[in-house]
Amino acid sequence: MSTIAFIGLGIMGSPMAVHLATAGHQVVGFNRSPDAYGPLEEAGGRAAGSLAEAVAEADVICVMVPDSPDVEQVLTAEDGVLAHARPGALVIDFSSIRPDVARSLAERATEAGLRMIDAPVSGGQKGAVDAVLSIMVGGEEADVEEARPLLETVGRTVVHVGPAGSGQTVKAANQLIVAGNIQLVAEALVFLEAYGVDTAAAMDVLGGGLAGSKVLEQKRGNMLDRSFEPGFRIDLHHKDLGIVTSAAREAGVVIPLGAVVAQLMASARAQGDGGLDHSALLRGVERLSGRGDTSPEGD
């Protein structure tokens, strides 16, 4: 069993840390807001008083924070991982960040005597709670294999996709596909409703054919009920699509549909829907169609 520091106990990080503690590992958590420790402590983990304290004795340091600057802060701050982790410790970054930042941080970790892999996840809050996340991993093969038992504790599908930064590149592609799929499911639903179709029955038959997808399966309920409690917030998906469009430009790759979806995601955020689940792209389709309650959330 390992001693694990888990940095970032949000809607994804908290259940992941709980699974690791339940599996018998000694998990020390650190989170910027102090009200996040309850589930980890109930599972046998403990809270650290500082980032430096959390990582000081850890064999493995897991990071699950929102964006590239947050990961950089966790690693490079005066009280951060590079300054306080034990030599040889393995850093697993579960966050979704820019591939170039992942590569740069892996190099800095190596210079500091640490090892680092990027292991972004897909599956949302439900996947984290059920420990069925899909995890795309970039880094040295030996480090990935050492981490695999931990990765398989929080995920169902764990695939090594290449060197440092590769996991983040695959995650960017994942977010591109998911966003496009959500947008098209939303457009299909508004289209069906305009013709008075039994939408639940329509979703059943669509889900059984080539139009079926995990997005349709998992997000249909949100859309049919107009219930957008966040499993994955529009704010975060907006960030991820910014990563995709920037990386595509750097590679000289054209993503015309992706660019449109990125603008629709940005529009939803600008309209006040950033804190809602990304299935709330439906609200943007309704606004454009002059249908439904199109007021910003909370009005």
PDB file of C-alpha atoms in Angstrom:
ATOM      1  CA  MET A   1       0.000   0.000   0.000  1.00  0.00           C
ATOM      2  CA  SER A   2       1.220   3.485  -0.898  1.00  0.00           C
ATOM      3  CA  THR A   3       1.197   6.793   0.919  1.00  0.00           C
ATOM      4  CA  ILE A   4      -0.670   9.095  -1.457  1.00  0.00           C
ATOM      5  CA  ALA A   5      -1.053  12.859  -1.420  1.00  0.00           C
ATOM      6  CA  PHE A   6      -4.219  13.873  -3.264  1.00  0.00           C
ATOM      7  CA  ILE A   7      -4.306  17.543  -4.250  1.00  0.00           C
ATOM      8  CA  GLY A   8      -7.733  18.837  -5.309  1.00  0.00           C
ATOM      9  CA  LEU A   9     -10.869  17.373  -3.722  1.00  0.00           C
ATOM     10  CA  GLY A  10     -13.570  18.723  -6.017  1.00  0.00           C
ATOM     11  CA  ILE A  11     -16.456  16.830  -7.611  1.00  0.00           C
ATOM     12  CA  MET A  12     -13.971  14.557  -9.418  1.00  0.00           C
ATOM     13  CA  GLY A  13     -11.028  14.500  -7.033  1.00  0.00           C
ATOM     14  CA  SER A  14     -13.011  13.740  -3.877  1.00  0.00           C
ATOM     15  CA  PRO A  15     -14.513  10.404  -5.007  1.00  0.00           C
ATOM     16  CA  MET A  16     -11.201   9.395  -6.606  1.00  0.00           C
ATOM     17  CA  ALA A  17      -9.359  10.026  -3.336  1.00  0.00           C
ATOM     18  CA  VAL A  18     -12.066   8.122  -1.459  1.00  0.00           C
ATOM     19  CA  HIS A  19     -11.634   5.073  -3.721  1.00  0.00           C
ATOM     20  CA  LEU A  20      -7.880   5.081  -3.080  1.00  0.00           C
ATOM     21  CA  ALA A  21      -8.400   5.311   0.686  1.00  0.00           C
ATOM     22  CA  THR A  22     -11.048   2.573   0.613  1.00  0.00           C
ATOM     23  CA  ALA A  23      -8.572   0.348  -1.242  1.00  0.00           C
ATOM     24  CA  GLY A  24      -6.267   0.587   1.767  1.00  0.00           C
ATOM     25  CA  HIS A  25      -3.823   3.300   0.775  1.00  0.00           C
ATOM     26  CA  GLN A  26      -2.838   6.033   3.230  1.00  0.00           C
ATOM     27  CA  VAL A  27      -4.321   9.112   1.558  1.00  0.00           C
ATOM     28  CA  VAL A  28      -3.508  12.632   2.695  1.00  0.00           C
ATOM     29  CA  GLY A  29      -5.676  15.260   1.015  1.00  0.00           C
ATOM     30  CA  PHE A  30      -5.179  18.950   0.425  1.00  0.00           C
ATOM     31  CA  ASN A  31      -7.772  21.327  -0.981  1.00  0.00           C
ATOM     32  CA  ARG A  32      -7.941  25.108  -1.220  1.00  0.00           C
ATOM     33  CA  SER A  33     -11.380  25.211   0.412  1.00  0.00           C
ATOM     34  CA  PRO A  34     -11.386  23.519   3.847  1.00  0.00           C
ATOM     35  CA  ASP A  35     -14.932  22.146   3.633  1.00  0.00           C
ATOM     36  CA  ALA A  36     -14.014  19.372   1.163  1.00  0.00           C
ATOM     37  CA  TYR A  37     -12.387  16.845   3.501  1.00  0.00           C
ATOM     38  CA  GLY A  38     -15.458  15.083   4.921  1.00  0.00           C
ATOM     39  CA  PRO A  39     -15.792  12.164   2.458  1.00  0.00           C
ATOM     40  CA  LEU A  40     -12.033  11.446   2.491  1.00  0.00           C
ATOM     41  CA  GLU A  41     -11.877  11.461   6.283  1.00  0.00           C
ATOM     42  CA  GLU A  42     -14.913   9.158   6.494  1.00  0.00           C
ATOM     43  CA  ALA A  43     -13.055   6.744   4.178  1.00  0.00           C
ATOM     44  CA  GLY A  44     -10.009   6.714   6.477  1.00  0.00           C
ATOM     45  CA  GLY A  45      -7.913   9.447   4.875  1.00  0.00           C
ATOM     46  CA  ARG A  46      -6.801  12.647   6.547  1.00  0.00           C
ATOM     47  CA  ALA A  47      -6.497  16.328   5.764  1.00  0.00           C
ATOM     48  CA  ALA A  48      -3.169  18.134   5.509  1.00  0.00           C
ATOM     49  CA  GLY A  49      -2.677  21.632   6.843  1.00  0.00           C
ATOM     50  CA  SER A  50      -0.679  22.706   3.787  1.00  0.00           C
ATOM     51  CA  LEU A  51       0.381  21.558   0.355  1.00  0.00           C
ATOM     52  CA  ALA A  52       3.939  21.057   1.571  1.00  0.00           C
ATOM     53  CA  GLU A  53       2.731  18.862   4.448  1.00  0.00           C
ATOM     54  CA  ALA A  54       0.567  16.773   2.105  1.00  0.00           C
ATOM     55  CA  VAL A  55       3.396  15.867  -0.265  1.00  0.00           C
ATOM     56  CA  ALA A  56       6.336  15.628   2.136  1.00  0.00           C
ATOM     57  CA  GLU A  57       6.069  11.894   2.915  1.00  0.00           C
ATOM     58  CA  ALA A  58       4.111  10.735  -0.133  1.00  0.00           C
ATOM     59  CA  ASP A  59       5.206   7.939  -2.460  1.00  0.00           C
ATOM     60  CA  VAL A  60       2.647   9.136  -5.008  1.00  0.00           C
ATOM     61  CA  ILE A  61       1.242  12.623  -5.514  1.00  0.00           C
ATOM     62  CA  CYS A  62      -2.089  12.866  -7.353  1.00  0.00           C
ATOM     63  CA  VAL A  63      -3.231  16.211  -8.729  1.00  0.00           C
ATOM     64  CA  MET A  64      -6.795  16.989  -9.829  1.00  0.00           C
ATOM     65  CA  VAL A  65      -7.233  20.752 -10.265  1.00  0.00           C
ATOM     66  CA  PRO A  66      -9.076  22.810 -12.912  1.00  0.00           C
ATOM     67  CA  ASP A  67      -6.527  24.263 -15.341  1.00  0.00           C
ATOM     68  CA  SER A  68      -2.914  24.582 -16.494  1.00  0.00           C
ATOM     69  CA  PRO A  69      -2.042  27.521 -14.166  1.00  0.00           C
ATOM     70  CA  ASP A  70      -3.435  25.566 -11.212  1.00  0.00           C
ATOM     71  CA  VAL A  71      -1.232  22.550 -11.944  1.00  0.00           C
ATOM     72  CA  GLU A  72       1.779  24.816 -12.427  1.00  0.00           C
ATOM     73  CA  GLN A  73       1.051  26.429  -9.057  1.00  0.00           C
ATOM     74  CA  VAL A  74       0.756  23.079  -7.299  1.00  0.00           C
ATOM     75  CA  LEU A  75       4.079  21.923  -8.713  1.00  0.00           C
ATOM     76  CA  THR A  76       6.214  25.064  -8.768  1.00  0.00           C
ATOM     77  CA  ALA A  77       5.006  27.226  -5.851  1.00  0.00           C
ATOM     78  CA  GLU A  78       7.284  27.820  -2.872  1.00  0.00           C
ATOM     79  CA  ASP A  79       5.263  25.287  -0.864  1.00  0.00           C
ATOM     80  CA  GLY A  80       4.681  23.051  -3.890  1.00  0.00           C
ATOM     81  CA  VAL A  81       5.529  19.577  -5.078  1.00  0.00           C
ATOM     82  CA  LEU A  82       8.926  20.245  -6.663  1.00  0.00           C
ATOM     83  CA  ALA A  83      10.208  21.916  -3.506  1.00  0.00           C
ATOM     84  CA  HIS A  84       8.867  19.464  -0.919  1.00  0.00           C
ATOM     85  CA  ALA A  85       8.277  15.999  -2.424  1.00  0.00           C
ATOM     86  CA  ARG A  86      10.666  13.143  -1.654  1.00  0.00           C
ATOM     87  CA  PRO A  87      13.181  12.277  -4.408  1.00  0.00           C
ATOM     88  CA  GLY A  88      11.788   9.549  -6.642  1.00  0.00           C
ATOM     89  CA  ALA A  89       8.133  10.270  -5.834  1.00  0.00           C
ATOM     90  CA  LEU A  90       5.680   9.688  -8.670  1.00  0.00           C
ATOM     91  CA  VAL A  91       3.393  12.563  -9.666  1.00  0.00           C
ATOM     92  CA  ILE A  92       0.121  11.629 -11.399  1.00  0.00           C
ATOM     93  CA  ASP A  93      -1.661  14.607 -12.909  1.00  0.00           C
ATOM     94  CA  PHE A  94      -5.326  13.743 -13.451  1.00  0.00           C
ATOM     95  CA  SER A  95      -6.149  17.329 -14.474  1.00  0.00           C
ATOM     96  CA  SER A  96      -6.998  18.344 -18.050  1.00  0.00           C
ATOM     97  CA  ILE A  97      -4.380  20.857 -19.155  1.00  0.00           C
ATOM     98  CA  ARG A  98      -2.454  21.991 -22.221  1.00  0.00           C
ATOM     99  CA  PRO A  99      -0.207  19.264 -23.690  1.00  0.00           C
ATOM    100  CA  ASP A 100       2.767  21.631 -23.908  1.00  0.00           C
ATOM    101  CA  VAL A 101       2.404  22.511 -20.221  1.00  0.00           C
ATOM    102  CA  ALA A 102       2.254  18.796 -19.345  1.00  0.00           C
ATOM    103  CA  ARG A 103       5.490  18.172 -21.244  1.00  0.00           C
ATOM    104  CA  SER A 104       7.216  21.155 -19.649  1.00  0.00           C
ATOM    105  CA  LEU A 105       6.167  20.158 -16.122  1.00  0.00           C
ATOM    106  CA  ALA A 106       7.297  16.563 -16.689  1.00  0.00           C
ATOM    107  CA  GLU A 107      10.740  17.887 -17.662  1.00  0.00           C
ATOM    108  CA  ARG A 108      10.878  20.078 -14.558  1.00  0.00           C
ATOM    109  CA  ALA A 109       9.827  17.157 -12.393  1.00  0.00           C
ATOM    110  CA  THR A 110      12.648  15.048 -13.821  1.00  0.00           C
ATOM    111  CA  GLU A 111      15.141  17.828 -13.112  1.00  0.00           C
ATOM    112  CA  ALA A 112      13.901  17.887  -9.510  1.00  0.00           C
ATOM    113  CA  GLY A 113      14.417  14.135  -9.132  1.00  0.00           C
ATOM    114  CA  LEU A 114      10.747  13.217  -9.458  1.00  0.00           C
ATOM    115  CA  ARG A 115       8.756  11.245 -12.021  1.00  0.00           C
ATOM    116  CA  MET A 116       5.558  12.557 -13.605  1.00  0.00           C
ATOM    117  CA  ILE A 117       2.823  11.176 -15.833  1.00  0.00           C
ATOM    118  CA  ASP A 118      -0.216  12.958 -17.262  1.00  0.00           C
ATOM    119  CA  ALA A 119      -3.395  10.933 -16.754  1.00  0.00           C
ATOM    120  CA  PRO A 120      -6.466  13.026 -17.622  1.00  0.00           C
ATOM    121  CA  VAL A 121      -9.792  11.286 -17.194  1.00  0.00           C
ATOM    122  CA  SER A 122     -13.120  11.072 -18.970  1.00  0.00           C
ATOM    123  CA  GLY A 123     -16.436  10.022 -17.487  1.00  0.00           C
ATOM    124  CA  GLY A 124     -17.505  13.010 -15.414  1.00  0.00           C
ATOM    125  CA  GLN A 125     -18.639  12.985 -11.820  1.00  0.00           C
ATOM    126  CA  LYS A 126     -20.621   9.754 -12.239  1.00  0.00           C
ATOM    127  CA  GLY A 127     -17.579   7.994 -13.667  1.00  0.00           C
ATOM    128  CA  ALA A 128     -15.493   9.188 -10.728  1.00  0.00           C
ATOM    129  CA  VAL A 129     -18.090   8.089  -8.171  1.00  0.00           C
ATOM    130  CA  ASP A 130     -18.509   4.674  -9.827  1.00  0.00           C
ATOM    131  CA  ALA A 131     -14.731   4.258 -10.422  1.00  0.00           C
ATOM    132  CA  VAL A 132     -15.280   3.608 -14.127  1.00  0.00           C
ATOM    133  CA  LEU A 133     -13.311   6.507 -15.585  1.00  0.00           C
ATOM    134  CA  SER A 134     -11.477   6.247 -18.872  1.00  0.00           C
ATOM    135  CA  ILE A 135      -7.871   7.312 -18.297  1.00  0.00           C
ATOM    136  CA  MET A 136      -5.483   8.270 -21.100  1.00  0.00           C
ATOM    137  CA  VAL A 137      -1.902   8.244 -19.874  1.00  0.00           C
ATOM    138  CA  GLY A 138       1.253   9.932 -21.135  1.00  0.00           C
ATOM    139  CA  GLY A 139       4.734   9.311 -19.741  1.00  0.00           C
ATOM    140  CA  GLU A 140       7.531   6.763 -19.405  1.00  0.00           C
ATOM    141  CA  GLU A 141       6.267   3.200 -19.692  1.00  0.00           C
ATOM    142  CA  ALA A 142       7.852   2.088 -16.413  1.00  0.00           C
ATOM    143  CA  ASP A 143       6.191   4.938 -14.530  1.00  0.00           C
ATOM    144  CA  VAL A 144       2.819   4.217 -16.142  1.00  0.00           C
ATOM    145  CA  GLU A 145       3.034   0.542 -15.196  1.00  0.00           C
ATOM    146  CA  GLU A 146       3.956   1.435 -11.620  1.00  0.00           C
ATOM    147  CA  ALA A 147       0.931   3.715 -11.460  1.00  0.00           C
ATOM    148  CA  ARG A 148      -1.447   1.262 -13.159  1.00  0.00           C
ATOM    149  CA  PRO A 149      -2.826  -0.396  -9.975  1.00  0.00           C
ATOM    150  CA  LEU A 150      -3.767   3.049  -8.648  1.00  0.00           C
ATOM    151  CA  LEU A 151      -5.220   4.117 -11.980  1.00  0.00           C
ATOM    152  CA  GLU A 152      -7.280   0.924 -12.125  1.00  0.00           C
ATOM    153  CA  THR A 153      -8.627   1.681  -8.652  1.00  0.00           C
ATOM    154  CA  VAL A 154     -10.298   4.852  -9.937  1.00  0.00           C
ATOM    155  CA  GLY A 155     -10.904   3.888 -13.578  1.00  0.00           C
ATOM    156  CA  ARG A 156     -12.076   1.063 -15.782  1.00  0.00           C
ATOM    157  CA  THR A 157     -10.202   1.818 -19.013  1.00  0.00           C
ATOM    158  CA  VAL A 158      -6.530   2.710 -18.588  1.00  0.00           C
ATOM    159  CA  VAL A 159      -4.459   3.143 -21.752  1.00  0.00           C
ATOM    160  CA  HIS A 160      -0.871   4.318 -22.169  1.00  0.00           C
ATOM    161  CA  VAL A 161      -1.011   6.530 -25.256  1.00  0.00           C
ATOM    162  CA  GLY A 162       2.567   7.793 -25.551  1.00  0.00           C
ATOM    163  CA  PRO A 163       5.226  10.020 -23.962  1.00  0.00           C
ATOM    164  CA  ALA A 164       4.648  12.983 -21.650  1.00  0.00           C
ATOM    165  CA  GLY A 165       1.832  15.206 -22.883  1.00  0.00           C
ATOM    166  CA  SER A 166       0.187  12.475 -24.960  1.00  0.00           C
ATOM    167  CA  GLY A 167      -2.533  11.870 -22.399  1.00  0.00           C
ATOM    168  CA  GLN A 168      -3.483  15.532 -22.553  1.00  0.00           C
ATOM    169  CA  THR A 169      -3.537  15.446 -26.361  1.00  0.00           C
ATOM    170  CA  VAL A 170      -5.928  12.478 -26.338  1.00  0.00           C
ATOM    171  CA  LYS A 171      -8.067  14.175 -23.680  1.00  0.00           C
ATOM    172  CA  ALA A 172      -8.318  17.266 -25.888  1.00  0.00           C
ATOM    173  CA  ALA A 173      -9.594  15.064 -28.720  1.00  0.00           C
ATOM    174  CA  ASN A 174     -12.059  13.458 -26.301  1.00  0.00           C
ATOM    175  CA  GLN A 175     -13.435  16.843 -25.282  1.00  0.00           C
ATOM    176  CA  LEU A 176     -13.812  17.857 -28.925  1.00  0.00           C
ATOM    177  CA  ILE A 177     -15.886  14.749 -29.674  1.00  0.00           C
ATOM    178  CA  VAL A 178     -17.991  15.040 -26.511  1.00  0.00           C
ATOM    179  CA  ALA A 179     -18.817  18.712 -27.075  1.00  0.00           C
ATOM    180  CA  GLY A 180     -19.847  18.110 -30.679  1.00  0.00           C
ATOM    181  CA  ASN A 181     -21.992  15.157 -29.668  1.00  0.00           C
ATOM    182  CA  ILE A 182     -23.749  17.086 -26.896  1.00  0.00           C
ATOM    183  CA  GLN A 183     -24.494  19.955 -29.271  1.00  0.00           C
ATOM    184  CA  LEU A 184     -26.001  17.641 -31.898  1.00  0.00           C
ATOM    185  CA  VAL A 185     -28.104  15.743 -29.333  1.00  0.00           C
ATOM    186  CA  ALA A 186     -29.410  19.119 -28.109  1.00  0.00           C
ATOM    187  CA  GLU A 187     -30.257  20.231 -31.648  1.00  0.00           C
ATOM    188  CA  ALA A 188     -32.000  16.914 -32.352  1.00  0.00           C
ATOM    189  CA  LEU A 189     -34.101  17.222 -29.198  1.00  0.00           C
ATOM    190  CA  VAL A 190     -35.290  20.760 -29.997  1.00  0.00           C
ATOM    191  CA  PHE A 191     -36.056  19.597 -33.548  1.00  0.00           C
ATOM    192  CA  LEU A 192     -38.097  16.635 -32.258  1.00  0.00           C
ATOM    193  CA  GLU A 193     -40.009  18.793 -29.786  1.00  0.00           C
ATOM    194  CA  ALA A 194     -40.918  21.254 -32.544  1.00  0.00           C
ATOM    195  CA  TYR A 195     -42.828  18.438 -34.248  1.00  0.00           C
ATOM    196  CA  GLY A 196     -44.537  17.158 -31.099  1.00  0.00           C
ATOM    197  CA  VAL A 197     -42.745  13.810 -31.124  1.00  0.00           C
ATOM    198  CA  ASP A 198     -42.646  11.614 -28.001  1.00  0.00           C
ATOM    199  CA  THR A 199     -39.076  12.636 -27.206  1.00  0.00           C
ATOM    200  CA  ALA A 200     -38.354   9.919 -24.632  1.00  0.00           C
ATOM    201  CA  ALA A 201     -39.406   7.248 -27.129  1.00  0.00           C
ATOM    202  CA  ALA A 202     -37.414   8.976 -29.855  1.00  0.00           C
ATOM    203  CA  MET A 203     -34.290   8.949 -27.673  1.00  0.00           C
ATOM    204  CA  ASP A 204     -34.809   5.222 -27.067  1.00  0.00           C
ATOM    205  CA  VAL A 205     -34.845   4.369 -30.746  1.00  0.00           C
ATOM    206  CA  LEU A 206     -32.036   6.770 -31.614  1.00  0.00           C
ATOM    207  CA  GLY A 207     -29.921   5.278 -28.845  1.00  0.00           C
ATOM    208  CA  GLY A 208     -30.405   1.802 -30.295  1.00  0.00           C
ATOM    209  CA  GLY A 209     -29.054   2.720 -33.729  1.00  0.00           C
ATOM    210  CA  LEU A 210     -25.988   4.345 -35.220  1.00  0.00           C
ATOM    211  CA  ALA A 211     -26.891   7.637 -33.543  1.00  0.00           C
ATOM    212  CA  GLY A 212     -26.446   6.005 -30.147  1.00  0.00           C
ATOM    213  CA  SER A 213     -23.580   7.184 -27.953  1.00  0.00           C
ATOM    214  CA  LYS A 214     -22.462   7.477 -24.342  1.00  0.00           C
ATOM    215  CA  VAL A 215     -23.411  11.161 -24.553  1.00  0.00           C
ATOM    216  CA  LEU A 216     -26.960  10.318 -25.624  1.00  0.00           C
ATOM    217  CA  GLU A 217     -27.192   7.642 -22.936  1.00  0.00           C
ATOM    218  CA  GLN A 218     -25.857   9.765 -20.080  1.00  0.00           C
ATOM    219  CA  LYS A 219     -27.131  13.243 -20.987  1.00  0.00           C
ATOM    220  CA  ARG A 220     -30.624  12.537 -22.342  1.00  0.00           C
ATOM    221  CA  GLY A 221     -32.115  12.712 -18.853  1.00  0.00           C
ATOM    222  CA  ASN A 222     -30.610  16.141 -18.205  1.00  0.00           C
ATOM    223  CA  MET A 223     -31.975  17.460 -21.468  1.00  0.00           C
ATOM    224  CA  LEU A 224     -35.426  15.908 -21.265  1.00  0.00           C
ATOM    225  CA  ASP A 225     -35.899  17.156 -17.687  1.00  0.00           C
ATOM    226  CA  ARG A 226     -34.041  20.447 -18.187  1.00  0.00           C
ATOM    227  CA  SER A 227     -32.032  19.489 -15.119  1.00  0.00           C
ATOM    228  CA  PHE A 228     -28.476  20.765 -15.420  1.00  0.00           C
ATOM    229  CA  GLU A 229     -26.903  20.057 -12.036  1.00  0.00           C
ATOM    230  CA  PRO A 230     -23.228  19.950 -12.983  1.00  0.00           C
ATOM    231  CA  GLY A 231     -21.466  16.671 -13.566  1.00  0.00           C
ATOM    232  CA  PHE A 232     -19.034  18.572 -15.797  1.00  0.00           C
ATOM    233  CA  ARG A 233     -19.441  22.322 -15.964  1.00  0.00           C
ATOM    234  CA  ILE A 234     -19.639  24.426 -19.111  1.00  0.00           C
ATOM    235  CA  ASP A 235     -16.862  26.578 -17.606  1.00  0.00           C
ATOM    236  CA  LEU A 236     -14.500  23.605 -17.684  1.00  0.00           C
ATOM    237  CA  HIS A 237     -15.536  22.414 -21.124  1.00  0.00           C
ATOM    238  CA  HIS A 238     -15.017  25.957 -22.411  1.00  0.00           C
ATOM    239  CA  LYS A 239     -11.476  25.773 -21.025  1.00  0.00           C
ATOM    240  CA  ASP A 240     -10.886  22.398 -22.689  1.00  0.00           C
ATOM    241  CA  LEU A 241     -12.093  23.591 -26.079  1.00  0.00           C
ATOM    242  CA  GLY A 242      -9.683  26.491 -25.781  1.00  0.00           C
ATOM    243  CA  ILE A 243      -6.933  23.886 -25.378  1.00  0.00           C
ATOM    244  CA  VAL A 244      -8.176  22.027 -28.468  1.00  0.00           C
ATOM    245  CA  THR A 245      -8.387  25.071 -30.721  1.00  0.00           C
ATOM    246  CA  SER A 246      -4.980  26.364 -29.613  1.00  0.00           C
ATOM    247  CA  ALA A 247      -3.277  22.998 -30.056  1.00  0.00           C
ATOM    248  CA  ALA A 248      -4.921  22.482 -33.451  1.00  0.00           C
ATOM    249  CA  ARG A 249      -3.630  25.854 -34.636  1.00  0.00           C
ATOM    250  CA  GLU A 250      -0.113  24.957 -33.459  1.00  0.00           C
ATOM    251  CA  ALA A 251      -0.289  21.674 -35.372  1.00  0.00           C
ATOM    252  CA  GLY A 252      -1.711  23.296 -38.514  1.00  0.00           C
ATOM    253  CA  VAL A 253      -4.880  21.203 -38.232  1.00  0.00           C
ATOM    254  CA  VAL A 254      -8.292  22.529 -39.276  1.00  0.00           C
ATOM    255  CA  ILE A 255     -11.246  21.718 -36.980  1.00  0.00           C
ATOM    256  CA  PRO A 256     -14.179  23.657 -38.480  1.00  0.00           C
ATOM    257  CA  LEU A 257     -16.968  21.908 -36.555  1.00  0.00           C
ATOM    258  CA  GLY A 258     -14.894  22.042 -33.396  1.00  0.00           C
ATOM    259  CA  ALA A 259     -14.420  25.778 -33.813  1.00  0.00           C
ATOM    260  CA  VAL A 260     -18.186  26.308 -34.097  1.00  0.00           C
ATOM    261  CA  VAL A 261     -18.874  24.205 -30.999  1.00  0.00           C
ATOM    262  CA  ALA A 262     -16.184  26.126 -29.116  1.00  0.00           C
ATOM    263  CA  GLN A 263     -18.010  29.358 -29.959  1.00  0.00           C
ATOM    264  CA  LEU A 264     -21.355  27.886 -28.875  1.00  0.00           C
ATOM    265  CA  MET A 265     -19.785  26.796 -25.583  1.00  0.00           C
ATOM    266  CA  ALA A 266     -18.347  30.297 -25.131  1.00  0.00           C
ATOM    267  CA  SER A 267     -21.773  31.762 -25.859  1.00  0.00           C
ATOM    268  CA  ALA A 268     -23.415  29.563 -23.216  1.00  0.00           C
ATOM    269  CA  ARG A 269     -20.835  30.736 -20.708  1.00  0.00           C
ATOM    270  CA  ALA A 270     -21.334  34.374 -21.669  1.00  0.00           C
ATOM    271  CA  GLN A 271     -25.087  33.935 -21.197  1.00  0.00           C
ATOM    272  CA  GLY A 272     -24.536  32.930 -17.571  1.00  0.00           C
ATOM    273  CA  ASP A 273     -24.643  29.146 -17.937  1.00  0.00           C
ATOM    274  CA  GLY A 274     -21.001  28.456 -17.067  1.00  0.00           C
ATOM    275  CA  GLY A 275     -21.833  26.770 -13.772  1.00  0.00           C
ATOM    276  CA  LEU A 276     -24.308  24.348 -15.364  1.00  0.00           C
ATOM    277  CA  ASP A 277     -23.624  20.878 -16.739  1.00  0.00           C
ATOM    278  CA  HIS A 278     -22.370  20.909 -20.323  1.00  0.00           C
ATOM    279  CA  SER A 279     -25.652  19.326 -21.412  1.00  0.00           C
ATOM    280  CA  ALA A 280     -27.025  22.855 -20.903  1.00  0.00           C
ATOM    281  CA  LEU A 281     -25.786  23.557 -24.430  1.00  0.00           C
ATOM    282  CA  LEU A 282     -29.444  22.712 -25.030  1.00  0.00           C
ATOM    283  CA  ARG A 283     -30.319  26.150 -23.627  1.00  0.00           C
ATOM    284  CA  GLY A 284     -28.242  27.758 -26.358  1.00  0.00           C
ATOM    285  CA  VAL A 285     -30.156  25.879 -29.054  1.00  0.00           C
ATOM    286  CA  GLU A 286     -33.400  27.022 -27.442  1.00  0.00           C
ATOM    287  CA  ARG A 287     -32.207  30.631 -27.397  1.00  0.00           C
ATOM    288  CA  LEU A 288     -31.304  30.528 -31.072  1.00  0.00           C
ATOM    289  CA  SER A 289     -34.678  28.914 -31.840  1.00  0.00           C
ATOM    290  CA  GLY A 290     -36.705  31.317 -29.672  1.00  0.00           C
ATOM    291  CA  ARG A 291     -37.956  28.467 -27.511  1.00  0.00           C
ATOM    292  CA  GLY A 292     -37.988  27.549 -23.819  1.00  0.00           C
ATOM    293  CA  ASP A 293     -36.733  29.494 -20.804  1.00  0.00           C
ATOM    294  CA  THR A 294     -33.700  31.289 -22.168  1.00  0.00           C
ATOM    295  CA  SER A 295     -33.028  33.558 -19.172  1.00  0.00           C
ATOM    296  CA  PRO A 296     -29.605  33.182 -17.495  1.00  0.00           C
ATOM    297  CA  GLU A 297     -29.407  30.693 -14.629  1.00  0.00           C
ATOM    298  CA  GLY A 298     -30.600  32.274 -11.403  1.00  0.00           C
ATOM    299  CA  ASP A 299     -32.778  34.974 -13.011  1.00  0.00           C
TER     300      ASP A 299
END
